[in-house]
CSV table of C-alpha atoms in Angstrom, one decimal:
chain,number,residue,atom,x,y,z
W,1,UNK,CA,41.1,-10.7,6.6
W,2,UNK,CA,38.8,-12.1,3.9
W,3,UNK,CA,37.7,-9.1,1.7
W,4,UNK,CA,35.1,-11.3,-0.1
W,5,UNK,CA,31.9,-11.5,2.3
W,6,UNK,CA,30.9,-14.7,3.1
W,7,UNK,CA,27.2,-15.1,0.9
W,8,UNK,CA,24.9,-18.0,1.9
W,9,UNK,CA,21.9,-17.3,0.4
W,10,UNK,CA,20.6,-20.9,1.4
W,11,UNK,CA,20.8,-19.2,5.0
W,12,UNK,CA,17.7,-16.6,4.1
W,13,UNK,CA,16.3,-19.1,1.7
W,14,UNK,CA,12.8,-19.0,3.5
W,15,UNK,CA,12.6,-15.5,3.4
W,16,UNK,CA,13.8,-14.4,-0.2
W,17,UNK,CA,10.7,-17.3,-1.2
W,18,UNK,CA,8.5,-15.0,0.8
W,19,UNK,CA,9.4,-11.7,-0.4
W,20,UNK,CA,9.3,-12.8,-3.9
W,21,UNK,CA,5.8,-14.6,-3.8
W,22,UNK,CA,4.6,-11.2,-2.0
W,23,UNK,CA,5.6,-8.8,-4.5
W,24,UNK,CA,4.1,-11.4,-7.5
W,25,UNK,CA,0.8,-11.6,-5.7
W,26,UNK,CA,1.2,-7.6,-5.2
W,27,UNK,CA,1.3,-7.4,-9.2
W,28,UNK,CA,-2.0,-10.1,-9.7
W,29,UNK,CA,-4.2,-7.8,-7.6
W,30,UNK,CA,-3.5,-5.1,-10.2
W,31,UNK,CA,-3.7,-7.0,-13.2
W,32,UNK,CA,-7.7,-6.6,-13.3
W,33,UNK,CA,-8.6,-10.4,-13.5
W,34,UNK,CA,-5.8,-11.5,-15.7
W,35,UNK,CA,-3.4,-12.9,-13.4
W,36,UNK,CA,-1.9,-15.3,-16.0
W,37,UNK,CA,-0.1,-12.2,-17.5
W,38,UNK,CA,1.9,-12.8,-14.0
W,39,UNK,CA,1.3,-15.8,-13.3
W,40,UNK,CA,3.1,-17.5,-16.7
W,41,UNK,CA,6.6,-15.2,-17.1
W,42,UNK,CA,6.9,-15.5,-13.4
W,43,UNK,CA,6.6,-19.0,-13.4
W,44,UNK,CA,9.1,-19.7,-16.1
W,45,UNK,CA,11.7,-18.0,-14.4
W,46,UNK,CA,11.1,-19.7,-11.3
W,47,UNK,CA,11.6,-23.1,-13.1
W,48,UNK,CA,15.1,-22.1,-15.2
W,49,UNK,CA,15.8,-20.8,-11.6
W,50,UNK,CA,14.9,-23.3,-9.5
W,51,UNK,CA,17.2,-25.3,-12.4
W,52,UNK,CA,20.3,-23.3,-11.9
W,53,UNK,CA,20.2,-24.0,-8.0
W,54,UNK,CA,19.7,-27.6,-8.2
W,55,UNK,CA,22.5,-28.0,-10.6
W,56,UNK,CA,24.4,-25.6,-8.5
W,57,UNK,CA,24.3,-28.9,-5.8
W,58,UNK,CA,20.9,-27.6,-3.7
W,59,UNK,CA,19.3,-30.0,-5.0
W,60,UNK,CA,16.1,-28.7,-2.0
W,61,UNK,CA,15.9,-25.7,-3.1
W,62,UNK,CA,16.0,-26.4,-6.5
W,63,UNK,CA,13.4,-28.6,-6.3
W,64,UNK,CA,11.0,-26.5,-4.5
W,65,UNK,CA,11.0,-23.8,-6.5
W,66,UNK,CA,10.3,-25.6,-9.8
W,67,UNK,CA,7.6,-26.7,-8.0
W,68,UNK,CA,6.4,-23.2,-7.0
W,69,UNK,CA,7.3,-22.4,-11.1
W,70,UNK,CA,4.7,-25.5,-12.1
W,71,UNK,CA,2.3,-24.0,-9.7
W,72,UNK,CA,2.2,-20.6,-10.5
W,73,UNK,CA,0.7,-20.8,-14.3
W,74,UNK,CA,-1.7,-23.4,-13.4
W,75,UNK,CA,-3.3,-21.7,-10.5
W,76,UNK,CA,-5.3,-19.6,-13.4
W,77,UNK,CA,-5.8,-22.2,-14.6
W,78,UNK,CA,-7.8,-24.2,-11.9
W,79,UNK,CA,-9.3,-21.6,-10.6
W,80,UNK,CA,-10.4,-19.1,-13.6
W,81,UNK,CA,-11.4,-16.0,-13.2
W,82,UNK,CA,-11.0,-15.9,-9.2
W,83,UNK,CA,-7.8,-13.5,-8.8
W,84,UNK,CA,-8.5,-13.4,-4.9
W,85,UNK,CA,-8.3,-17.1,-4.2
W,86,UNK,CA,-5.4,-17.4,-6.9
W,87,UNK,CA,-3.7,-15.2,-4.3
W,88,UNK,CA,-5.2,-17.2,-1.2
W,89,UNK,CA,-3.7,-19.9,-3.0
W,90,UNK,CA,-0.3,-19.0,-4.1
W,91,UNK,CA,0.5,-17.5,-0.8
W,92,UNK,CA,-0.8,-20.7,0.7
W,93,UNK,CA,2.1,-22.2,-1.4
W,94,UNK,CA,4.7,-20.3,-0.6
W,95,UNK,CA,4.3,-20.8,3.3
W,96,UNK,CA,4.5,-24.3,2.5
W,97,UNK,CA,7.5,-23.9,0.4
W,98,UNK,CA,8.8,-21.7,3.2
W,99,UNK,CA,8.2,-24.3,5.8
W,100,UNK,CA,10.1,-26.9,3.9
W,101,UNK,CA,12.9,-25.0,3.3
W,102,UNK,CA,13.0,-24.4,6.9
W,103,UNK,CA,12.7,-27.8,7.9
W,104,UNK,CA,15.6,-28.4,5.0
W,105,UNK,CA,17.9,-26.0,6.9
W,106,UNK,CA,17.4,-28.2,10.4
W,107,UNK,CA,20.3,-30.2,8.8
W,108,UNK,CA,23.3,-28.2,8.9
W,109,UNK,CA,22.3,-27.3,12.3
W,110,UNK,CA,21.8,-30.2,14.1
W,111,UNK,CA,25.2,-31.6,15.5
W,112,UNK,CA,27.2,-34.6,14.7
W,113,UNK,CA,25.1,-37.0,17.2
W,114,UNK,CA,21.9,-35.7,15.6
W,115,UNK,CA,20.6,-34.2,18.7
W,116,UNK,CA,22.3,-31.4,19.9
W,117,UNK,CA,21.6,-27.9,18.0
W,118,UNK,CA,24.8,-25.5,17.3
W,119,UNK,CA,24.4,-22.7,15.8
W,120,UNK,CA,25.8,-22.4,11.7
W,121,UNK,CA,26.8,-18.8,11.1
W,122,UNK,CA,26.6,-17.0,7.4
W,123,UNK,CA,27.2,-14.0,6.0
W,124,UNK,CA,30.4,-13.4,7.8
W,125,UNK,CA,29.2,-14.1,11.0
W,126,UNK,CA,26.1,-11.4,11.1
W,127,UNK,CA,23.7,-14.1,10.7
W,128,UNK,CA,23.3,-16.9,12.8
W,129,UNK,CA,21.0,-20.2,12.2
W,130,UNK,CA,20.3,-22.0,15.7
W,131,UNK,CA,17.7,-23.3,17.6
W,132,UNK,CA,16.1,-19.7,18.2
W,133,UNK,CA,15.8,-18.9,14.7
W,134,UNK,CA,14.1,-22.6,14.1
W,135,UNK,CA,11.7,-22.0,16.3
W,136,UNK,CA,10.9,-18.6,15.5
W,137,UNK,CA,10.9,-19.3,11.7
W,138,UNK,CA,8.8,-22.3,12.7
W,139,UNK,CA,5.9,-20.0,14.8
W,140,UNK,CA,5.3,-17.7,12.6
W,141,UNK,CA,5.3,-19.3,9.1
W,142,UNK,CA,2.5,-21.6,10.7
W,143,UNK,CA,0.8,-19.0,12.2
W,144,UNK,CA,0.7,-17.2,8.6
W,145,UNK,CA,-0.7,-20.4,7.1
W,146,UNK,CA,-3.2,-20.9,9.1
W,147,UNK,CA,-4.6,-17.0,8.6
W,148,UNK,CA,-4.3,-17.2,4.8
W,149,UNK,CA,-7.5,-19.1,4.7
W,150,UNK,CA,-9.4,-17.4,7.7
W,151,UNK,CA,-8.4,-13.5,5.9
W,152,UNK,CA,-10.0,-14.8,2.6
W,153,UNK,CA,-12.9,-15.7,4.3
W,154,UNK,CA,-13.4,-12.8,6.2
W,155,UNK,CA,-12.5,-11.0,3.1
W,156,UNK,CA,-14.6,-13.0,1.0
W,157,UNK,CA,-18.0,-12.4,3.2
W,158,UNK,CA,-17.8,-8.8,3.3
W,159,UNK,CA,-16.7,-8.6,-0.4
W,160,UNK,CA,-14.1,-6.1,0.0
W,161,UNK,CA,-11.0,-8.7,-1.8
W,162,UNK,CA,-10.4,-6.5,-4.1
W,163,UNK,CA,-7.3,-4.3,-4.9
W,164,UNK,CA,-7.8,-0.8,-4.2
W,165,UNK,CA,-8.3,2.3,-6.6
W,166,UNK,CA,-10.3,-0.9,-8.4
W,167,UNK,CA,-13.2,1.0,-10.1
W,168,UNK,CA,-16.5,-1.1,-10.9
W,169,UNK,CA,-17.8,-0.7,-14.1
W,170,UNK,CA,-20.7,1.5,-14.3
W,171,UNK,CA,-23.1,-1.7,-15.6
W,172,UNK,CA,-22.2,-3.7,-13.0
W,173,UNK,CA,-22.8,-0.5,-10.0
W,174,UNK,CA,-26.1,0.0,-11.8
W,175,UNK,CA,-26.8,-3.9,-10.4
W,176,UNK,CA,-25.4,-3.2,-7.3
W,177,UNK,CA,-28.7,-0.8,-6.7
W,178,UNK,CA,-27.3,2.8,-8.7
W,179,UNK,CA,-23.7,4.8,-9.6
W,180,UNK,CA,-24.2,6.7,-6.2
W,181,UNK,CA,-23.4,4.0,-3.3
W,182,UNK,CA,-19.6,4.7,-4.7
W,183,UNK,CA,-19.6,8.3,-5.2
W,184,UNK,CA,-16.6,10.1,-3.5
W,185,UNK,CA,-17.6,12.3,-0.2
W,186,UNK,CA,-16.7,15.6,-1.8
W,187,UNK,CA,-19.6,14.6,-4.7
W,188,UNK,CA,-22.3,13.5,-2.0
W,189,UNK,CA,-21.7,17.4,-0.6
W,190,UNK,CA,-21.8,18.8,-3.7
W,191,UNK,CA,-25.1,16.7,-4.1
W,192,UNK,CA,-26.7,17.7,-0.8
W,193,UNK,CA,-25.5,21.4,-1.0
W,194,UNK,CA,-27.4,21.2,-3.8
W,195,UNK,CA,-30.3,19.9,-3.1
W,196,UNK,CA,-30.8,22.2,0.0
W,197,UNK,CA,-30.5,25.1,-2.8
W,198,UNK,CA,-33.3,24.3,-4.2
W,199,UNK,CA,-35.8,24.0,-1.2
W,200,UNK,CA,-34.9,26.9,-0.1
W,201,UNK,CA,-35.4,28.7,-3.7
W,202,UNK,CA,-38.8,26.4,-4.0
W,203,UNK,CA,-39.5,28.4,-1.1
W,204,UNK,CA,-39.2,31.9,-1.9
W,205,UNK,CA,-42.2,32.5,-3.8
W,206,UNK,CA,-44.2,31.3,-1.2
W,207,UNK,CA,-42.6,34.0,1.7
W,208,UNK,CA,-43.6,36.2,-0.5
């Protein structure tokens, strides 16, 4: 029995793509219109990494995330001052990279006469890579692509692409028609409590 465990990380490579563009598009919605403050370090280490793997003989992978790396600072750049679509953007990007990579892995499953699909198992056999896990790869990283641009649209129109806890400043509610229209619900009671104090106190003298 092997006691080393059989790693393929080329095996999951769509996947660890994904999670990682998620949790740096997580960080741009919270770095308050900045996102080159992500954007830059993030992709820097995406290039030396994408690098190491192509030097490491995947050449694929390698390739595709430098390209993610070249994309990630320029996205800023293009589209200054637009956070939201930077993150349409880059996880329109990453899709695609996932896609590809996907489409790379087709390869070691095919057969030897290029038609028949066997299945290629990794990480000491828990994880299998056959025609099943094509398709289903295949289904739902177009499906995501394709709602990327329709939930930035829908976003877009009724203005709420924003993160949350995101405060406005209090010039810019002032345009928006008043400070009131984002007052918490415990302060609108407090208001109207209020309010209904004083009628009924204006009213006093005259029941007597």
């Amino acid at each position: 029995m092997n006691p080393l465990l059989d790693v393929s990380f080329a095996a999951i490579a769509p996947e660890l793509v994904l999670t990682g563009a998620a949790l740096v598009l997580l960080l741009v919605a919270i770095t308050r219109g900045r996102p080159q403050l992500v954007m830059l370090p993030v992709g820097l280490a995406t290039i030396a990494l994408g690098a190491w793997v192509a030097i490491g003989g995947d050449l694929v992978p390698g390739v595709v995330l430098a390209l993610l790396g070249v994309a990630a600072p320029v996205l800023p750049i293009v589209l200054p001052g637009r956070a939201t679509l930077v993150q349409a953007w880059g996880a329109g990007l990453a899709l695609g990279a996932a896609l590809v990579l996907t489409l790379w892995q087709v390869g070691p499953v095919l057969g030897a006469d290029g038609g028949s699909l066997v299945a290629s198992a990794s990480f000491a056999g828990s994880l299998a890579s056959d025609g099943l896990s094509l398709f289903t790869r295949l289904t739902v990283y177009l499906s995501a692509l394709l709602v990327v641009p329709l939930g930035y649209a829908y976003l877009q129109e009724r203005r709420i692409n924003r993160a949350e806890g995101r405060v406005a400043h209090p010039a810019r509610r002032r345009r928006h028609g008043g400070a009131r229209w984002r007052e918490r619900p415990r302060n609108r009671v407090r208001r109207a409590r209020g309010a209904v104090l004083r009628a009924v106190r204006a009213r006093e003298p005259c029941a007597s």
